[in-house]
PDB file of C-alpha atoms in Angstrom:
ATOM      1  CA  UNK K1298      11.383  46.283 -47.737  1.00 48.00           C
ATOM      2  CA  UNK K1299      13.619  43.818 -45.770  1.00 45.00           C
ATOM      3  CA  UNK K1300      10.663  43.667 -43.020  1.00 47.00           C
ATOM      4  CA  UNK K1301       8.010  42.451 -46.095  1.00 42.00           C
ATOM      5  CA  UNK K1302      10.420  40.125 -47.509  1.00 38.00           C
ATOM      6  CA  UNK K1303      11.568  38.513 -43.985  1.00 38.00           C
ATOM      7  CA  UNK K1304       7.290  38.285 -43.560  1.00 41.00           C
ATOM      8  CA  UNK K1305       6.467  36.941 -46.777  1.00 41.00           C
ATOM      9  CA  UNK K1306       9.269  34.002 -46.271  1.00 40.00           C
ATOM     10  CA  UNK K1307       7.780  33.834 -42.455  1.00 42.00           C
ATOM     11  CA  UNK K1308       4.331  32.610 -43.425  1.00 44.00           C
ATOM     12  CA  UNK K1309       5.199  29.537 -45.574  1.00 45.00           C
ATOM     13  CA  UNK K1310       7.733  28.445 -42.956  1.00 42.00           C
ATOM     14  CA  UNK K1311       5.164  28.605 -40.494  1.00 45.00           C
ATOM     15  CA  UNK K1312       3.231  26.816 -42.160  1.00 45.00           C
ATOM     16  CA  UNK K1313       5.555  23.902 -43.191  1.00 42.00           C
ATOM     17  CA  UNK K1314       6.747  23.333 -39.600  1.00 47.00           C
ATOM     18  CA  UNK K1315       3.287  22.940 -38.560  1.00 48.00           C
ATOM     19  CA  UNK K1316       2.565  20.354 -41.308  1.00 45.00           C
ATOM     20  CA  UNK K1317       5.849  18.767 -40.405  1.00 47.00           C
ATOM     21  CA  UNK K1318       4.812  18.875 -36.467  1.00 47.00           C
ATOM     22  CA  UNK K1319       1.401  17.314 -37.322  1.00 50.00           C
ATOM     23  CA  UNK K1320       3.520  14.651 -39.179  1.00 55.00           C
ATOM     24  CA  UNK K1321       5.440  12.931 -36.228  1.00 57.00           C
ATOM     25  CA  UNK K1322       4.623  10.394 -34.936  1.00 61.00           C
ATOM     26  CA  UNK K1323       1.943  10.471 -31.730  1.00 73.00           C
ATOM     27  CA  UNK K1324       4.340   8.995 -28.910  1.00 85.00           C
ATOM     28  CA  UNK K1325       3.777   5.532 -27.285  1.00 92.00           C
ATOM     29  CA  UNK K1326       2.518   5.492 -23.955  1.00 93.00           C
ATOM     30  CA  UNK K1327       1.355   3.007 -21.409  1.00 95.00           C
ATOM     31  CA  UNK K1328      -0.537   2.534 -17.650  1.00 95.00           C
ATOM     32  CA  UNK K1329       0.454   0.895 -14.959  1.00 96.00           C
ATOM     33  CA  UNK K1330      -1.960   0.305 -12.220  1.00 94.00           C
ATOM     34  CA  UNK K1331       0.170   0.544  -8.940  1.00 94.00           C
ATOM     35  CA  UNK K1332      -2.420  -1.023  -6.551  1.00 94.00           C
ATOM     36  CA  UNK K1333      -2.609  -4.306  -8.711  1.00 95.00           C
ATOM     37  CA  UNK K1334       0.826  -4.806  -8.691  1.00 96.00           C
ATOM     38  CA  UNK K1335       1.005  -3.984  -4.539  1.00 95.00           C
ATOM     39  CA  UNK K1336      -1.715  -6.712  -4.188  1.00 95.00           C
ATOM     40  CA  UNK K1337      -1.178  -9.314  -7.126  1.00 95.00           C
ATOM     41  CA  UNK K1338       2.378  -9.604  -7.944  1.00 96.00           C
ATOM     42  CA  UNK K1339       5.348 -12.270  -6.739  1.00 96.00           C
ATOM     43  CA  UNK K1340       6.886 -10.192  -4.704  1.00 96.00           C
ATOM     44  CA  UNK K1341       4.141  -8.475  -2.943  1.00 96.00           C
ATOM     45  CA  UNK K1342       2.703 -11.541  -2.019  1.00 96.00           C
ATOM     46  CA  UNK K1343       5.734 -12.937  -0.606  1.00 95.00           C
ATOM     47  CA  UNK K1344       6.009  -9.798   1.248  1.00 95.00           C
ATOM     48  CA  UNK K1345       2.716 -10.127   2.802  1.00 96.00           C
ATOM     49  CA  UNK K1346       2.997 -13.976   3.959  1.00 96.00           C
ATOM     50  CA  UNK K1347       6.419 -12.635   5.170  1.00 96.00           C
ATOM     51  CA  UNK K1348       4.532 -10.211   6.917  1.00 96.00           C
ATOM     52  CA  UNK K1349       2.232 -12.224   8.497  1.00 96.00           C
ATOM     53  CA  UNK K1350       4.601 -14.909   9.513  1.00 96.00           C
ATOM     54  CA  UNK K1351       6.707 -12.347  11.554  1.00 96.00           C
ATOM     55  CA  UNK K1352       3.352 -10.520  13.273  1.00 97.00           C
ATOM     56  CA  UNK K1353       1.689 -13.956  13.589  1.00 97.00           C
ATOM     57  CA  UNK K1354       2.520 -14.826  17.139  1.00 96.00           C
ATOM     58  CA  UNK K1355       2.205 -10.991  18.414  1.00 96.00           C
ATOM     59  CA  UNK K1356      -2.070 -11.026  16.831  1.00 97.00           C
ATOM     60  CA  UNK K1357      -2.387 -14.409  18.654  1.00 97.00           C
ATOM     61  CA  UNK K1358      -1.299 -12.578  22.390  1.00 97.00           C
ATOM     62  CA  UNK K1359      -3.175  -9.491  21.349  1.00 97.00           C
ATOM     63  CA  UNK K1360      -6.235 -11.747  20.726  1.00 97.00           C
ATOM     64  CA  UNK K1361      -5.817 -13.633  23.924  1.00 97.00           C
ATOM     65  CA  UNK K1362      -5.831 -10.819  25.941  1.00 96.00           C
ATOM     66  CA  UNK K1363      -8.934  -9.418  24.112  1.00 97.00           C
ATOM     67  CA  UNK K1364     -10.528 -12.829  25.225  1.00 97.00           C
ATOM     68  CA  UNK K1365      -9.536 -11.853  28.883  1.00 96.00           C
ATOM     69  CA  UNK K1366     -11.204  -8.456  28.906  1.00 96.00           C
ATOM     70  CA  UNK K1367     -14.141  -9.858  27.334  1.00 96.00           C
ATOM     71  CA  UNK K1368     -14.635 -12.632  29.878  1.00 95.00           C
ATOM     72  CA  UNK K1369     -13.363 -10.028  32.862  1.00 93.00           C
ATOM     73  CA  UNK K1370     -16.060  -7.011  32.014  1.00 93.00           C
ATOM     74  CA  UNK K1371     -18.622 -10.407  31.269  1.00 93.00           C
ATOM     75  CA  UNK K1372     -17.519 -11.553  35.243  1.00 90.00           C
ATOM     76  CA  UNK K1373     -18.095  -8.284  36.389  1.00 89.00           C
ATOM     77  CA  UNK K1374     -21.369  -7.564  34.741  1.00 88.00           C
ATOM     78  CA  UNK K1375     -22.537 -11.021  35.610  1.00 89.00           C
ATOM     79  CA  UNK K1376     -21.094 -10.662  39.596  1.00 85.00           C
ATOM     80  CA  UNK K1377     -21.459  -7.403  40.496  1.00 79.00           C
ATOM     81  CA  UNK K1378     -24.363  -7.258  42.782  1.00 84.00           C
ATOM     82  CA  UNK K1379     -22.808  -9.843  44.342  1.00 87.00           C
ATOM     83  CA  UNK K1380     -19.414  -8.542  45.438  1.00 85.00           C
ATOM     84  CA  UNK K1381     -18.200  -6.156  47.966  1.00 88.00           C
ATOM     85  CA  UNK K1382     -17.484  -2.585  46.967  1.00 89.00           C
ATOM     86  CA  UNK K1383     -14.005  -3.091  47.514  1.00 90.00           C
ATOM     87  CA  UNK K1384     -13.995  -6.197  45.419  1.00 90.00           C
ATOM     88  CA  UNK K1385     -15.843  -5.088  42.245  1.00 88.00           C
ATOM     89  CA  UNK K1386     -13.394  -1.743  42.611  1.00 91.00           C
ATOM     90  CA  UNK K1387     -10.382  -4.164  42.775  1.00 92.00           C
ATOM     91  CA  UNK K1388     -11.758  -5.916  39.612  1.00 91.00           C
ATOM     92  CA  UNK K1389     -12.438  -2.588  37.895  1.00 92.00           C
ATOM     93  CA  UNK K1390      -8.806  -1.540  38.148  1.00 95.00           C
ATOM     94  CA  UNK K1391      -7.546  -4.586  37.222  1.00 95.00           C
ATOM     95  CA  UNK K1392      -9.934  -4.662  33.761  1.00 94.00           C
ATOM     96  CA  UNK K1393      -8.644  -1.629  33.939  1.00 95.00           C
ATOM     97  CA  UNK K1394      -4.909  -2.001  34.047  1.00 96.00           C
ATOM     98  CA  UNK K1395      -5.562  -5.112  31.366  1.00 96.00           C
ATOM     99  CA  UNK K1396      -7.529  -2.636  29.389  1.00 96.00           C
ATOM    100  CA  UNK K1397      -4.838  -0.097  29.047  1.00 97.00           C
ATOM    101  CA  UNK K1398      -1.856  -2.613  28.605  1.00 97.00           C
ATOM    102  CA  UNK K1399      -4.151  -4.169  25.742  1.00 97.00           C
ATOM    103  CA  UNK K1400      -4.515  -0.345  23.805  1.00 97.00           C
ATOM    104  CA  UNK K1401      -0.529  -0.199  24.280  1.00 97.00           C
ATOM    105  CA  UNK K1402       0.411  -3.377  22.659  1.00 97.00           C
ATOM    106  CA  UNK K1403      -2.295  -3.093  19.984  1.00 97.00           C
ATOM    107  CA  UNK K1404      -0.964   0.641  19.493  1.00 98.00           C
ATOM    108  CA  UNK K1405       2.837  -0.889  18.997  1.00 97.00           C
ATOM    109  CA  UNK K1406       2.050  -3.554  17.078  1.00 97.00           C
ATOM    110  CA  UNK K1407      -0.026  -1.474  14.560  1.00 97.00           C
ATOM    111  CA  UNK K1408       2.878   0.922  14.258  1.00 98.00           C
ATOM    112  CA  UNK K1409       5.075  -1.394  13.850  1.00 97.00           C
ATOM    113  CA  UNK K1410       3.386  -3.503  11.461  1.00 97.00           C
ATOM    114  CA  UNK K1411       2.814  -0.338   9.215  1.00 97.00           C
ATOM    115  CA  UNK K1412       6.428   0.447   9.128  1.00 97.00           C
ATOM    116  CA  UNK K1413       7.318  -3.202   8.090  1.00 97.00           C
ATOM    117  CA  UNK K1414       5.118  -3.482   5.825  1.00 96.00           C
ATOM    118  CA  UNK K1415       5.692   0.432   4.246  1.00 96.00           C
ATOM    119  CA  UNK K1416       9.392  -1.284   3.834  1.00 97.00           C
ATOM    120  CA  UNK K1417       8.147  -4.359   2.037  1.00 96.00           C
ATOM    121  CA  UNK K1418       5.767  -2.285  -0.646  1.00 95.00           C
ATOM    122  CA  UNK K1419       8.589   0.023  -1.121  1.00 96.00           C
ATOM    123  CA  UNK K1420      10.424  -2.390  -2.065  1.00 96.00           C
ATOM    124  CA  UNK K1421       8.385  -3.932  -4.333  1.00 96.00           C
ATOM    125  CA  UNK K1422       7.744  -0.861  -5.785  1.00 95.00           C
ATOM    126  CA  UNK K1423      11.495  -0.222  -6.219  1.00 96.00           C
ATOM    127  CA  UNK K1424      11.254  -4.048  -8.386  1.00 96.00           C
ATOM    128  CA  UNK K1425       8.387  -2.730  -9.874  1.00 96.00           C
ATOM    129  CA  UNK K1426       9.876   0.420 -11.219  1.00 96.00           C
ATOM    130  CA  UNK K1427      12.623  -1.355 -12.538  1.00 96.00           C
ATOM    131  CA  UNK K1428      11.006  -3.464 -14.675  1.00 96.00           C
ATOM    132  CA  UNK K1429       8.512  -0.760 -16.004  1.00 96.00           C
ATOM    133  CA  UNK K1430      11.788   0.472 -17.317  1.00 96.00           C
ATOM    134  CA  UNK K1431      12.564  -2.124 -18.867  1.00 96.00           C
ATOM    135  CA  UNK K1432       9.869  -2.538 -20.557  1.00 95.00           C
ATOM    136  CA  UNK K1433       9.412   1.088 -21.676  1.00 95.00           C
ATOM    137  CA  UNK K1434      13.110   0.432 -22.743  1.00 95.00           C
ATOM    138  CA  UNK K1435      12.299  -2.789 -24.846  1.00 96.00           C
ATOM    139  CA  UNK K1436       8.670  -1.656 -26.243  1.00 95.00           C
ATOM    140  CA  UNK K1437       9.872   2.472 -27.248  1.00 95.00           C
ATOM    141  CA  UNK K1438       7.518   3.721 -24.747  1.00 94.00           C
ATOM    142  CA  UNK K1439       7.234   7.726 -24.369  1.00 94.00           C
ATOM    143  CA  UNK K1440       5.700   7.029 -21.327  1.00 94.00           C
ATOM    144  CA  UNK K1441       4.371   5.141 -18.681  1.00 95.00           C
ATOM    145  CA  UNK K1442       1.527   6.659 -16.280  1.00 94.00           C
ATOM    146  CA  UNK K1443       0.820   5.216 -12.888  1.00 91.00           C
ATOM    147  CA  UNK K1444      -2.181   5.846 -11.628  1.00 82.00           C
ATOM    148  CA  UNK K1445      -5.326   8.096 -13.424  1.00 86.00           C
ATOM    149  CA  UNK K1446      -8.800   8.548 -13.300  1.00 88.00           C
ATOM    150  CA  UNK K1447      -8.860   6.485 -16.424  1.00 89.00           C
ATOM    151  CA  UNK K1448      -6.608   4.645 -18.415  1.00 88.00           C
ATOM    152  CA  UNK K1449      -8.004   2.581 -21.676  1.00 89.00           C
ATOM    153  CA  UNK K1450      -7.084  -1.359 -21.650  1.00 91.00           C
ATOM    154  CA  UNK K1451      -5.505  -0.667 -25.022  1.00 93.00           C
ATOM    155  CA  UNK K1452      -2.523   0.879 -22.981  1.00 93.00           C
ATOM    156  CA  UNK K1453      -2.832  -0.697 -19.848  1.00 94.00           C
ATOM    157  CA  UNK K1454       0.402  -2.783 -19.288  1.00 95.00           C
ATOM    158  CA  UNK K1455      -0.355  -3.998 -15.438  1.00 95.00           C
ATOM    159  CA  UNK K1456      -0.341  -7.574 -16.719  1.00 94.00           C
ATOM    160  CA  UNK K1457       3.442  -7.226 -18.264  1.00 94.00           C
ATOM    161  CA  UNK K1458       4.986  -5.614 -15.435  1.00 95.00           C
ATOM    162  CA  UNK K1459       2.898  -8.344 -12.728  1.00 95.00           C
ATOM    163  CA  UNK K1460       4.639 -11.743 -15.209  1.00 94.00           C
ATOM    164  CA  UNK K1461       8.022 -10.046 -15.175  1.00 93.00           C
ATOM    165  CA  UNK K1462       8.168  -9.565 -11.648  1.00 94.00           C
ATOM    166  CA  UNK K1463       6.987 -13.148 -11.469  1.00 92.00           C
ATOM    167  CA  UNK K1464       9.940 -14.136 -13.626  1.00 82.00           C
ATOM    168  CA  UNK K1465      12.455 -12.630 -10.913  1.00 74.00           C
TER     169      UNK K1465
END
């Protein structure tokens, strides 16, 4: 009897907390696309001219000495008939030696200007995060995606977080 009582009071209540789910309120939510704010904000920007400044003169050596291979394996095409054995083999080793001092330095310097500039974007994305907060804080955002497959414009708040990292 207590089993049929308990079920008959079980259905309505069911029922109710479904009507009362369906009731609340859908949640807020907002995008953020990450690879506009990497590109077009402040302080990515700054990070890249930064960036540039301090791997400036190191892409000017690497491209002189790109210059000197070209001209080197154009003098030995162009001269080759015309030297010695033991001179073209001299000049071989020495493109050679130029060749493999080039691969090191480009090697380097594209390591080390992917680390520097990992540390810039991470901290931009550190600013970035910050202020998505603050926003979600400010607005009563739910939640803020980063990255999808789609995101409508209605949500999208890329624009927001890009002026108040301007504003820093």
């Amino acid at each position: 009897m207590k089993i049929a009582f308990l079920a008959v009071l079980a259905v309505p209540l069911a029922i109710l907390s479904g009507a009362a789910a369906a009731q609340q309120p859908v949640g807020k939510f907002g995008f953020v696309h990450t690879e506009r704010i990497l590109r077009d904000s402040a302080p990515a920007v700054r990070a890249q001219k930064q960036i540039e400044g301090e791997f400036q003169k190191r892409d000017r050596e690497l491209a002189g000495i790109a210059d000197q291979l070209k001209r080197m394996q154009e003098d030995l095409d162009k001269d080759a008939m015309t030297m010695s054995e033991s001179q073209r083999r001299g000049k071989e080793r020495e493109f050679g030696d130029l060749n493999r001092e080039f691969q090191r330095k480009q090697r380097e310097f594209l390591e080390d200007l992917n680390q520097r500039r990992n540390q810039e974007l991470a901290q931009v994305v550190e600013q970035a995060n910050r202020v998505i907060r603050q926003i979600a804080e400010q607005e009563k955002f739910d939640i803020i995606f980063q990255d999808a497959v789609f995101a409508s414009p209605r949500i999208d708040i890329t624009d927001k977080v890009i002026k108040a990292l301007a504003d820093r």
